[in-house]
Amino acid sequence: IGIMPVGSAHPENEDWTCFEQSASLDIKSFFGFESTVEKIAMKQYASSIKKGKEIIEFYLNQLEEEGISHVPRWTPSLDAPSSSSSSTLADATQSEATSNDATNQPDDQMENQTGTPDDKLDADYIKRYLGDLTPLQESCLIRLRQWLQESHKGKIPKDEHILRFLRARDFNMEKAREILCQSLTWRKQHQVDYLLETWTSPQVLSDYYTGGWHHHDKEGRPLYILRLGQMDTKGLVRALGEESLLRHVLSINEEGLRRCEENTKVFGRPISCWTCLVDLEGLNMRHLWRPGVKALLRIIEVVEANYPETLGRLLILRAPRVFPVLWTLVSPFIDENTRKKFLIYAGNDYQGPGGLLDYIDKEVIPDFLGGECMCEVPEGGLVPKSLYRTAEELENEDISLWTETIYQSASVFKGAPHEVVLEIIDAASVITWDFDVCKGDVVFHLYHSKRAPQLPRKDPLVGQHSSITTPGGNNVQLIDKSWTLGLDYSMVESPLTCKEGESVQGSHVTRWPGFYILQWRFHTMPGSASTNLPRVDDVLASLQVSSHKCKVMYYTEVIGSEDFRGSMTSLESSHSGFSQLSHATSNHSQSSSMISR
């Protein structure tokens, strides 16, 4: 192993000295203990760095005690060979002694950056706009900016923006440069720099997107409020498509960057991120609509890649019991550093010690959270289905969300229900469903059986399960006609009558292992016995019945008991403060269901 400390002049200020120390380790073979040897070497390397720093500080203190505050820059004589090692201490001494009173020369290239001073090493500028930086962090910022100036044509991001990418990668130059270059290319391709000037929010977003900016928190960070529990995510996706929602979220992030710059000027200190308050009151299985969750995951991916370190704190209030299910789906896609900024409050615990008042002034707490400040964030509500767009319209705009075949269509005939079987191995798993009644009225049931239902036989000619094939979809029957309800199988959910045009989402926490059967049955309108003359409603009903066919589009999914119970346990323990929602397990054997339309 070799360790070599090297001193060199600072790239922006020659009166400063940068020290770099590197080591190389080459282990051919060490009887299977190569990793142990590597750890020992790293420990020795860290000790060497510490010792080198102590030596430099010792000689600097010696000079200070002798009253020496300035040492001229060392220059080799014309007849003497240069020696980098002989100049190291002199450069270090000069760096320490003159760092406070050195006059830095402006860089011509930095004059191209609007709104930032020419002298990037000025202590007042760093404190005023960038925050506390160690010399190493400052050096990383300057070197990355200099590299961008030399390699990139066009607009160079401001120091605050470069710092976000450095902080996101713990000031690893190579990693930060990689993600920053990818983001700059992305911004150029999609003209993101001009998004605030070119993007016009559709009226449906203005009316039904339950988010907006609302004053600032106690630290001066812009405050964004999102009433997610009141938002009709399915309606927004069906009315707008994934791309429009993504553009809207990007415009929110761009506006957040602009507000951070404004607040930096107002409060006289660097403000580089914002606070987000998410109210989950009203959250239910309707928000777990699979295409909506898929759109959310894509939005998170884009924001994480291009707006790192812009979220200072995320306050999640009034988290209901269904929240762990959503968290289980979303959390793996959120950066670990971002997850550490989450504060989760279940119920009304946000009103107590360690709650909302620790982060937001009482005067700006929204009225719907018990405060006195009127909040202009829309209240949301269901998006009218008249605003929905067809799959063809979305497909023509090259939106992949609705064109994927995650939903299945099925026909429900009079006397021939459509059934889906799910085998559950672990009790306390969660069965979720989402379906639209496209035609006719149906009755939805959920059954449990210890016996495996007989699957439809396979047609040897086509190699598929036999079923009643119609232009509108398939019909599959699983429950044997010889089975007796209450003996061979049991009902675990009360029947739910669903009208034509309704959207239904729900879930069931299983109590026993076995086979669960989802059934959609044709709903027969009861006849009227009050009069011999047919009523208009009866005539219309008879016309509907005469078709003897209903149509549904459905999607179902099973969430494992370990993930669900682990998330639920952590949520129940997060009455205030941060919760990682770990995978600890507990026994939740009771059955529960949530159905919404």
Coordinates of C-alpha atoms in Angstrom, one line a residue:
I1 CA 0.0 0.0 0.0
G2 CA 1.2 3.5 -0.9
I3 CA 0.1 6.8 0.6
M4 CA 1.2 10.1 -1.0
P5 CA 0.0 13.5 0.2
V6 CA 0.1 16.1 -2.7
G7 CA -0.3 19.9 -2.4
S8 CA -1.3 22.1 -5.3
A9 CA -2.5 25.6 -5.8
H10 CA -6.2 26.2 -5.6
P11 CA -7.7 26.4 -9.2
E12 CA -9.5 29.7 -8.3
N13 CA -7.2 31.3 -5.9
E14 CA -3.5 30.7 -6.0
D15 CA -3.0 32.0 -2.5
W16 CA -4.8 28.9 -1.3
T17 CA -3.4 25.4 -1.2
C18 CA -5.3 22.2 -1.9
F19 CA -4.1 19.0 -0.3
E20 CA -5.0 15.6 -1.8
Q21 CA -4.0 12.3 -0.4
S22 CA -4.5 9.0 -2.3
A23 CA -3.7 5.4 -1.6
S24 CA -3.5 2.2 -3.7
L25 CA -3.9 -1.3 -2.4
D26 CA -3.1 -4.5 -4.4
I27 CA -3.9 -7.8 -2.7
K28 CA -3.0 -10.8 -4.7
S29 CA -4.2 -13.4 -2.3
F30 CA -4.4 -13.6 1.5
F31 CA -5.9 -17.0 2.3
G32 CA -9.5 -15.7 2.0
F33 CA -9.1 -12.7 4.3
E34 CA -8.8 -10.1 1.5
S35 CA -11.7 -8.1 2.8
T36 CA -10.3 -8.0 6.3
V37 CA -7.0 -6.8 5.0
E38 CA -8.8 -4.1 3.0
K39 CA -10.6 -2.9 6.1
I40 CA -7.3 -2.7 8.1
A41 CA -5.7 -0.8 5.2
M42 CA -8.6 1.7 5.1
K43 CA -8.3 2.2 8.9
Q44 CA -4.5 2.9 8.5
Y45 CA -5.3 5.3 5.6
A46 CA -7.8 7.3 7.7
S47 CA -5.2 7.4 10.5
S48 CA -2.6 8.7 8.1
I49 CA -4.9 11.5 6.9
K50 CA -5.6 12.6 10.4
K51 CA -1.9 12.6 11.3
G52 CA -1.0 14.7 8.3
K53 CA -3.6 17.3 9.2
E54 CA -2.2 17.4 12.8
I55 CA 1.3 18.0 11.4
I56 CA 0.2 20.9 9.2
E57 CA -1.9 22.5 12.0
F58 CA 1.2 22.2 14.3
Y59 CA 3.4 24.2 12.1
L60 CA 0.7 26.8 11.4
N61 CA 0.3 27.3 15.1
Q62 CA 4.0 27.7 15.5
L63 CA 4.0 30.5 12.9
E64 CA 1.1 32.2 14.6
E65 CA 2.8 32.1 18.0
E66 CA 5.9 33.8 16.3
G67 CA 3.6 36.6 15.0
I68 CA 3.9 35.6 11.4
S69 CA 0.6 36.2 9.6
H70 CA 1.9 36.2 6.0
V71 CA 4.4 34.0 4.1
P72 CA 5.4 35.0 0.6
R73 CA 4.7 32.5 -2.1
W74 CA 7.6 30.2 -2.6
T75 CA 9.2 30.3 -6.0
P76 CA 12.1 28.0 -7.0
S77 CA 15.4 29.5 -8.0
L78 CA 16.3 29.5 -11.6
D79 CA 19.3 27.1 -11.1
A80 CA 17.5 24.8 -8.6
P81 CA 15.2 21.9 -9.6
S82 CA 11.6 22.4 -8.6
S83 CA 10.4 20.3 -5.7
S84 CA 6.7 20.0 -5.0
S85 CA 7.4 18.4 -1.6
S86 CA 9.5 21.4 -0.4
S87 CA 6.8 23.9 -1.2
T88 CA 3.9 22.0 0.5
L89 CA 4.3 23.5 4.0
A90 CA 4.9 27.0 2.7
D91 CA 1.7 26.9 0.6
A92 CA -0.3 25.5 3.5
T93 CA 1.1 28.2 5.8
Q94 CA 0.2 30.9 3.3
S95 CA -3.2 29.4 2.7
E96 CA -4.1 29.6 6.4
A97 CA -2.5 32.9 7.1
T98 CA -4.0 34.8 4.2
S99 CA -7.3 33.2 3.6
N100 CA -9.1 36.0 5.5
D101 CA -7.5 39.0 3.8
A102 CA -6.6 37.7 0.3
T103 CA -7.9 39.6 -2.6
N104 CA -9.3 37.2 -5.2
Q105 CA -9.2 38.0 -8.9
P106 CA -12.5 37.5 -10.8
D107 CA -12.8 34.8 -13.4
D108 CA -13.8 36.1 -16.8
Q109 CA -16.0 33.1 -17.3
M110 CA -18.0 33.7 -14.2
E111 CA -19.2 37.0 -15.4
N112 CA -21.5 35.1 -17.7
Q113 CA -23.6 34.0 -14.7
T114 CA -26.4 36.4 -14.1
G115 CA -27.2 37.4 -10.5
T116 CA -24.1 35.9 -8.8
P117 CA -21.0 37.9 -7.7
D118 CA -17.7 37.6 -9.6
D119 CA -15.7 36.5 -6.6
K120 CA -16.9 33.0 -5.9
L121 CA -14.6 32.6 -2.8
D122 CA -16.0 35.6 -1.0
A123 CA -17.0 34.5 2.5
D124 CA -20.0 36.9 2.5
Y125 CA -21.3 35.4 -0.8
I126 CA -21.0 31.9 0.5
K127 CA -22.8 32.7 3.8
R128 CA -25.5 34.8 2.0
Y129 CA -26.4 32.5 -0.9
L130 CA -24.9 29.0 -0.4
G131 CA -24.7 28.3 3.3
D132 CA -21.9 26.7 5.4
L133 CA -19.4 24.9 3.2
T134 CA -16.2 23.2 4.2
P135 CA -13.1 24.0 2.2
L136 CA -13.4 20.6 0.5
Q137 CA -17.1 21.2 -0.4
E138 CA -16.3 24.7 -1.7
S139 CA -13.5 23.2 -3.8
C140 CA -15.8 20.6 -5.3
L141 CA -18.3 23.3 -6.2
I142 CA -15.7 25.4 -8.0
R143 CA -14.1 22.5 -9.8
L144 CA -17.5 21.2 -11.1
R145 CA -18.6 24.6 -12.2
Q146 CA -15.3 25.1 -14.0
W147 CA -15.7 21.8 -15.7
L148 CA -19.2 22.7 -16.9
Q149 CA -17.9 26.0 -18.3
E150 CA -15.2 24.2 -20.2
S151 CA -17.3 21.3 -21.5
H152 CA -20.9 22.7 -21.8
K153 CA -22.1 25.3 -24.3
G154 CA -25.0 27.5 -23.4
K155 CA -26.5 28.3 -20.0
I156 CA -24.6 27.1 -16.9
P157 CA -26.7 26.5 -13.8
K158 CA -26.2 28.7 -10.8
D159 CA -24.1 27.6 -7.9
E160 CA -27.2 26.8 -5.8
H161 CA -28.4 24.3 -8.4
I162 CA -25.0 22.7 -8.8
L163 CA -24.8 22.4 -5.0
R164 CA -28.0 20.4 -4.9
F165 CA -26.5 17.7 -7.1
L166 CA -23.3 17.6 -5.1
R167 CA -25.2 17.3 -1.8
A168 CA -27.3 14.5 -3.3
R169 CA -24.2 12.5 -3.9
D170 CA -22.3 13.5 -0.7
F171 CA -19.9 15.7 -2.7
N172 CA -18.7 12.8 -4.8
M173 CA -17.5 14.7 -7.9
E174 CA -17.8 11.9 -10.4
K175 CA -21.3 10.8 -9.3
A176 CA -22.6 14.4 -9.0
R177 CA -21.2 15.3 -12.5
E178 CA -22.9 12.3 -14.0
I179 CA -26.4 13.0 -12.7
L180 CA -26.0 16.8 -13.3
C181 CA -25.1 16.2 -17.0
Q182 CA -28.0 13.9 -17.5
S183 CA -30.3 16.5 -16.0
L184 CA -29.0 19.3 -18.1
T185 CA -29.6 17.2 -21.2
W186 CA -33.1 16.4 -20.1
R187 CA -33.9 20.1 -19.4
K188 CA -32.6 21.0 -22.8
Q189 CA -34.6 18.3 -24.6
H190 CA -37.9 19.1 -22.9
Q191 CA -37.3 22.9 -22.8
V192 CA -37.8 22.9 -19.0
D193 CA -36.1 26.2 -18.5
Y194 CA -39.1 27.8 -20.3
L195 CA -41.8 25.7 -18.7
L196 CA -43.2 28.5 -16.4
E197 CA -43.6 30.8 -19.4
T198 CA -45.1 28.2 -21.8
W199 CA -47.1 25.9 -19.6
T200 CA -50.8 26.7 -19.2
S201 CA -52.6 24.6 -16.6
P202 CA -55.8 23.0 -18.0
Q203 CA -59.0 24.1 -16.3
V204 CA -59.6 20.6 -14.9
L205 CA -56.3 20.9 -12.9
S206 CA -57.3 24.3 -11.6
D207 CA -60.6 22.9 -10.4
Y208 CA -59.7 19.5 -9.1
Y209 CA -55.9 19.3 -8.4
T210 CA -55.8 19.8 -4.7
G211 CA -52.4 21.4 -4.3
G212 CA -51.0 24.9 -4.1
W213 CA -48.4 27.2 -2.5
H214 CA -49.2 28.7 0.9
H215 CA -46.9 31.2 2.7
H216 CA -43.7 29.7 4.2
D217 CA -42.6 27.7 7.2
K218 CA -40.7 28.9 10.3
E219 CA -37.4 28.6 8.5
G220 CA -38.5 30.8 5.6
R221 CA -38.9 27.8 3.2
P222 CA -41.8 28.0 0.7
L223 CA -44.7 25.9 1.9
Y224 CA -46.6 23.7 -0.6
I225 CA -49.9 22.1 0.5
L226 CA -51.3 18.9 -1.1
R227 CA -54.7 17.6 0.0
L228 CA -54.1 14.2 -1.4
G229 CA -57.0 12.5 0.4
Q230 CA -59.4 14.9 -1.4
M231 CA -57.9 14.3 -4.9
D232 CA -59.6 12.2 -7.5
T233 CA -56.4 10.7 -8.9
K234 CA -58.2 8.3 -11.2
G235 CA -60.4 11.1 -12.6
L236 CA -57.4 13.3 -13.3
V237 CA -55.5 10.6 -15.1
R238 CA -58.5 9.6 -17.1
A239 CA -59.2 13.3 -18.0
L240 CA -55.7 14.5 -18.7
G241 CA -53.3 11.6 -19.2
E242 CA -50.0 11.0 -17.5
E243 CA -48.0 13.5 -19.5
S244 CA -50.1 16.5 -18.5
L245 CA -49.9 15.6 -14.9
L246 CA -46.1 15.2 -15.1
R247 CA -45.8 18.6 -16.8
H248 CA -47.9 20.1 -14.0
V249 CA -45.8 18.6 -11.3
L250 CA -42.6 19.9 -13.1
S251 CA -44.1 23.4 -13.2
I252 CA -44.6 23.1 -9.4
N253 CA -41.0 22.2 -8.9
E254 CA -39.8 25.1 -11.2
E255 CA -42.0 27.5 -9.3
G256 CA -40.5 26.1 -6.1
L257 CA -37.0 27.0 -7.3
R258 CA -38.1 30.5 -8.1
R259 CA -39.7 31.0 -4.7
C260 CA -36.5 29.7 -3.0
E261 CA -34.5 32.4 -4.8
E262 CA -37.1 35.1 -3.8
N263 CA -37.1 33.9 -0.1
T264 CA -33.3 34.0 -0.1
K265 CA -33.4 37.6 -0.9
V266 CA -36.2 38.4 1.5
F267 CA -34.8 36.6 4.6
G268 CA -31.1 37.3 3.9
R269 CA -30.0 33.7 4.2
P270 CA -29.7 30.8 1.8
I271 CA -33.0 29.0 1.2
S272 CA -32.5 26.1 -1.3
C273 CA -35.5 23.9 -0.6
W274 CA -39.2 23.9 0.4
T275 CA -41.5 22.2 2.8
C276 CA -44.4 20.1 1.6
L277 CA -47.5 19.4 3.8
V278 CA -49.6 16.4 2.7
D279 CA -53.1 16.0 4.2
L280 CA -54.3 12.4 3.8
E281 CA -57.8 12.8 5.3
G282 CA -60.1 11.0 2.9
L283 CA -57.4 8.6 1.5
N284 CA -58.9 5.2 0.7
M285 CA -58.5 2.4 -1.8
R286 CA -59.7 4.7 -4.6
H287 CA -56.3 6.3 -4.5
L288 CA -54.6 2.9 -5.0
W289 CA -55.9 2.7 -8.6
R290 CA -53.0 0.9 -10.3
P291 CA -52.6 3.3 -13.3
G292 CA -52.6 6.2 -10.9
V293 CA -50.0 4.7 -8.7
K294 CA -47.9 3.9 -11.8
A295 CA -48.2 7.5 -12.9
L296 CA -47.1 8.6 -9.4
L297 CA -44.1 6.4 -9.5
R298 CA -43.0 7.8 -12.8
I299 CA -43.4 11.4 -11.5
I300 CA -41.3 10.5 -8.4
E301 CA -38.6 9.1 -10.6
V302 CA -38.4 12.2 -12.8
V303 CA -38.4 14.6 -9.9
E304 CA -35.8 12.6 -7.9
A305 CA -33.4 12.6 -10.9
N306 CA -33.8 16.3 -11.8
Y307 CA -34.7 18.2 -8.6
P308 CA -32.4 16.6 -5.9
E309 CA -32.2 18.2 -2.4
T310 CA -35.2 20.5 -3.1
L311 CA -37.5 19.0 -0.5
G312 CA -36.4 20.2 2.9
R313 CA -39.2 18.5 4.9
L314 CA -42.4 16.5 4.2
L315 CA -45.1 16.6 6.8
I316 CA -47.7 13.8 6.3
L317 CA -50.8 14.5 8.4
R318 CA -53.9 12.5 9.3
A319 CA -52.5 9.3 7.8
P320 CA -55.3 6.6 7.7
R321 CA -55.0 2.9 8.0
V322 CA -54.8 2.5 4.3
F323 CA -51.7 4.6 4.0
P324 CA -49.2 1.8 4.6
V325 CA -50.5 0.0 1.5
L326 CA -49.7 3.1 -0.6
W327 CA -46.4 3.6 1.2
T328 CA -45.4 0.0 0.5
L329 CA -45.8 0.6 -3.2
V330 CA -44.2 4.0 -3.4
S331 CA -41.4 4.1 -0.8
P332 CA -38.9 1.9 -2.7
F333 CA -38.7 4.5 -5.4
I334 CA -37.9 7.4 -3.1
D335 CA -34.3 8.2 -2.3
E336 CA -33.1 7.2 1.2
N337 CA -32.0 10.8 2.0
T338 CA -35.4 12.0 1.0
R339 CA -37.2 9.5 3.1
K340 CA -35.3 10.7 6.2
K341 CA -37.1 14.1 5.7
F342 CA -40.6 12.5 6.2
L343 CA -42.5 13.2 9.3
I344 CA -45.7 11.1 9.6
Y345 CA -48.6 11.8 11.9
A346 CA -51.5 9.4 12.3
G347 CA -54.9 10.8 13.3
N348 CA -54.8 14.2 15.0
D349 CA -51.4 13.7 16.7
Y350 CA -50.1 16.6 14.6
Q351 CA -51.8 19.0 17.0
G352 CA -49.7 18.0 20.1
P353 CA -46.1 18.5 21.1
G354 CA -43.6 17.9 18.3
G355 CA -46.4 18.5 15.8
L356 CA -47.2 21.1 13.2
L357 CA -46.6 24.1 15.4
D358 CA -42.9 23.2 15.6
Y359 CA -42.5 23.8 11.9
I360 CA -45.3 26.3 10.8
D361 CA -46.4 29.5 12.5
K362 CA -49.8 29.4 14.0
E363 CA -50.9 32.3 11.9
V364 CA -50.5 30.4 8.6
I365 CA -51.9 27.0 9.6
P366 CA -54.7 26.3 7.1
D367 CA -58.3 26.5 8.2
F368 CA -59.0 22.8 7.3
L369 CA -56.3 21.8 9.8
G370 CA -57.8 23.8 12.6
G371 CA -56.0 27.0 11.9
E372 CA -57.3 30.5 11.2
C373 CA -55.6 31.1 7.8
M374 CA -57.8 30.8 4.7
C375 CA -56.2 28.4 2.2
E376 CA -56.8 28.8 -1.5
V377 CA -55.9 25.2 -2.4
P378 CA -58.9 23.7 -4.3
E379 CA -61.0 21.3 -2.2
G380 CA -61.1 18.7 -5.1
G381 CA -63.9 16.3 -5.5
L382 CA -64.7 13.8 -8.2
V383 CA -63.8 14.7 -11.8
P384 CA -67.0 14.5 -13.9
K385 CA -66.9 11.5 -16.2
S386 CA -67.9 13.7 -19.0
L387 CA -64.3 15.1 -18.9
Y388 CA -62.8 11.6 -19.3
R389 CA -60.9 10.9 -22.5
T390 CA -61.1 7.6 -24.4
A391 CA -58.2 5.2 -24.6
E392 CA -58.0 6.1 -28.3
E393 CA -57.5 9.8 -27.5
L394 CA -54.8 9.0 -25.0
E395 CA -53.1 6.5 -27.4
N396 CA -53.0 9.1 -30.2
E397 CA -51.0 11.4 -27.9
D398 CA -48.5 8.6 -27.3
I399 CA -49.4 8.3 -23.6
S400 CA -48.5 4.8 -22.6
L401 CA -50.5 4.8 -19.3
W402 CA -53.9 3.6 -20.6
T403 CA -52.7 1.5 -23.5
E404 CA -51.1 -1.1 -21.3
T405 CA -53.3 -4.1 -20.8
I406 CA -53.4 -4.3 -17.0
Y407 CA -57.2 -4.3 -17.0
Q408 CA -59.2 -7.2 -18.2
S409 CA -62.7 -7.1 -19.7
A410 CA -65.4 -9.6 -19.0
S411 CA -69.0 -10.2 -19.9
V412 CA -71.6 -11.1 -17.3
F413 CA -74.6 -12.9 -18.5
K414 CA -77.9 -13.7 -16.9
G415 CA -77.3 -17.0 -15.2
A416 CA -73.6 -17.0 -16.0
P417 CA -71.5 -14.8 -13.6
H418 CA -67.9 -14.0 -14.2
E419 CA -65.5 -15.2 -11.5
V420 CA -61.8 -14.8 -10.7
V421 CA -60.0 -17.1 -8.2
L422 CA -57.0 -16.0 -6.0
E423 CA -55.0 -18.5 -3.9
I424 CA -53.9 -17.0 -0.5
I425 CA -51.1 -18.7 1.3
D426 CA -50.6 -16.4 4.2
A427 CA -53.5 -15.1 6.4
A428 CA -53.8 -11.3 6.7
S429 CA -52.9 -10.7 3.1
V430 CA -54.7 -7.9 1.3
I431 CA -56.9 -8.5 -1.7
T432 CA -57.5 -5.3 -3.7
W433 CA -59.8 -4.8 -6.6
D434 CA -60.8 -2.0 -9.0
F435 CA -63.5 -2.3 -11.6
D436 CA -65.7 -0.2 -13.9
V437 CA -69.2 -1.3 -14.8
C438 CA -69.3 -0.5 -18.5
K439 CA -72.7 -1.8 -19.3
G440 CA -75.7 -3.0 -17.3
D441 CA -75.9 -3.5 -13.5
V442 CA -74.0 -6.1 -11.6
V443 CA -73.8 -7.5 -8.1
F444 CA -70.3 -8.0 -6.7
H445 CA -69.5 -10.9 -4.2
L446 CA -66.3 -12.2 -2.5
Y447 CA -66.3 -15.8 -1.4
H448 CA -63.8 -18.0 0.4
S449 CA -63.4 -21.8 0.0
K450 CA -60.9 -24.3 1.4
R451 CA -61.4 -26.4 -1.8
A452 CA -59.8 -25.4 -5.0
P453 CA -62.4 -24.6 -7.6
Q454 CA -62.2 -26.6 -10.8
L455 CA -60.6 -24.4 -13.4
P456 CA -62.1 -24.3 -16.9
R457 CA -60.9 -27.1 -19.1
K458 CA -58.4 -26.2 -21.8
D459 CA -59.4 -26.4 -25.4
P460 CA -56.7 -28.7 -27.0
L461 CA -57.2 -26.9 -30.3
V462 CA -56.3 -23.4 -29.0
G463 CA -54.4 -24.3 -25.8
Q464 CA -56.5 -21.8 -23.7
H465 CA -59.1 -22.2 -21.0
S466 CA -62.6 -22.6 -22.4
S467 CA -64.9 -19.7 -21.8
I468 CA -67.8 -18.0 -23.3
T469 CA -66.2 -15.6 -25.8
T470 CA -68.0 -12.4 -26.8
P471 CA -67.0 -9.3 -28.6
G472 CA -67.0 -7.5 -25.3
G473 CA -64.8 -9.9 -23.4
N474 CA -64.7 -13.4 -21.8
N475 CA -66.9 -15.1 -19.2
V476 CA -65.3 -17.6 -16.8
Q477 CA -67.3 -19.6 -14.2
L478 CA -65.4 -21.4 -11.3
I479 CA -67.9 -22.2 -8.6
D480 CA -69.3 -25.7 -9.3
K481 CA -73.1 -25.9 -9.5
S482 CA -73.0 -28.7 -7.0
W483 CA -71.4 -26.6 -4.3
T484 CA -73.5 -25.4 -1.4
L485 CA -73.1 -21.9 0.1
G486 CA -72.2 -22.2 3.7
L487 CA -70.9 -25.7 3.3
D488 CA -68.5 -25.8 0.4
Y489 CA -67.8 -22.1 0.3
S490 CA -68.7 -19.0 2.4
M491 CA -69.4 -15.3 1.7
V492 CA -66.8 -13.0 3.3
E493 CA -68.1 -9.7 1.9
S494 CA -71.7 -8.4 1.8
P495 CA -73.1 -8.2 -1.8
L496 CA -72.6 -4.9 -3.4
T497 CA -74.9 -3.7 -6.2
C498 CA -73.1 -1.6 -8.8
K499 CA -74.9 0.5 -11.4
E500 CA -73.8 1.1 -15.0
G501 CA -71.1 3.7 -15.2
E502 CA -69.9 3.2 -11.6
S503 CA -66.2 2.8 -10.6
V504 CA -65.6 0.6 -7.6
Q505 CA -62.4 0.1 -5.6
G506 CA -62.0 -2.0 -2.5
S507 CA -59.9 -4.3 -0.4
H508 CA -60.2 -7.3 2.0
V509 CA -57.8 -8.4 4.7
T510 CA -58.0 -12.2 4.5
R511 CA -58.6 -14.1 7.7
W512 CA -57.8 -17.6 6.5
P513 CA -55.6 -19.1 3.8
G514 CA -57.3 -20.9 0.9
F515 CA -59.1 -19.8 -2.3
Y516 CA -60.9 -16.4 -2.6
I517 CA -63.3 -16.0 -5.5
L518 CA -64.4 -12.6 -6.8
Q519 CA -67.7 -12.8 -8.6
W520 CA -69.7 -10.4 -10.8
R521 CA -73.3 -11.5 -11.1
F522 CA -76.0 -10.2 -13.4
H523 CA -78.4 -7.9 -11.5
T524 CA -82.0 -8.7 -12.3
M525 CA -84.5 -5.8 -11.7
P526 CA -87.4 -6.9 -9.5
G527 CA -90.8 -6.8 -11.1
S528 CA -93.5 -4.4 -10.0
A529 CA -96.7 -5.8 -8.5
S530 CA -98.4 -2.6 -7.5
T531 CA -100.3 -2.2 -10.8
N532 CA -101.3 -4.1 -13.8
L533 CA -100.1 -1.3 -16.1
P534 CA -96.4 -1.3 -16.9
R535 CA -94.5 1.7 -15.7
V536 CA -91.9 3.5 -17.8
D537 CA -89.1 2.4 -15.4
D538 CA -90.2 -1.2 -15.7
V539 CA -90.3 -1.0 -19.5
L540 CA -86.8 0.4 -19.5
A541 CA -85.7 -2.2 -17.0
S542 CA -87.1 -5.0 -19.2
L543 CA -85.3 -3.6 -22.2
Q544 CA -82.1 -3.7 -20.2
V545 CA -82.7 -7.3 -19.0
S546 CA -83.6 -8.4 -22.5
S547 CA -79.9 -7.9 -23.5
H548 CA -79.0 -10.5 -20.8
K549 CA -75.4 -9.2 -20.8
C550 CA -73.3 -6.8 -18.7
K551 CA -69.7 -5.8 -19.2
V552 CA -67.0 -5.0 -16.6
M553 CA -63.4 -4.0 -16.8
Y554 CA -61.4 -5.1 -13.7
Y555 CA -58.0 -5.3 -12.1
T556 CA -57.1 -7.2 -8.9
E557 CA -53.9 -7.6 -6.9
V558 CA -52.8 -9.3 -3.7
I559 CA -50.4 -7.5 -1.3
G560 CA -48.4 -9.9 0.9
S561 CA -49.2 -10.1 4.6
E562 CA -45.6 -9.3 5.6
D563 CA -45.4 -6.0 3.7
F564 CA -48.9 -5.0 4.8
R565 CA -48.6 -5.9 8.4
G566 CA -45.1 -4.4 8.7
S567 CA -46.2 -1.1 7.2
M568 CA -49.3 -1.1 9.4
T569 CA -47.3 -1.8 12.6
S570 CA -44.9 1.0 11.9
L571 CA -47.7 3.5 11.1
E572 CA -49.4 2.7 14.4
S573 CA -46.2 3.5 16.2
S574 CA -45.7 6.8 14.4
H575 CA -48.0 9.0 16.5
S576 CA -45.5 11.8 16.0
G577 CA -42.1 12.3 14.5
F578 CA -40.4 10.3 11.8
S579 CA -41.2 6.7 11.0
Q580 CA -39.3 4.6 8.5
L581 CA -42.3 2.2 8.3
S582 CA -40.0 -0.8 8.7
H583 CA -40.9 -4.4 8.0
A584 CA -41.5 -5.4 11.6
T585 CA -44.4 -7.8 11.8
S586 CA -47.4 -8.1 14.1
N587 CA -50.6 -10.2 14.1
H588 CA -53.5 -8.6 12.3
S589 CA -55.8 -11.5 11.8
Q590 CA -59.1 -9.7 11.8
S591 CA -60.9 -9.3 8.5
S592 CA -61.6 -5.8 7.3
S593 CA -62.7 -4.3 4.0
M594 CA -62.8 -0.8 2.4
I595 CA -65.0 -0.1 -0.6
S596 CA -65.4 3.2 -2.3
R597 CA -66.9 4.4 -5.6

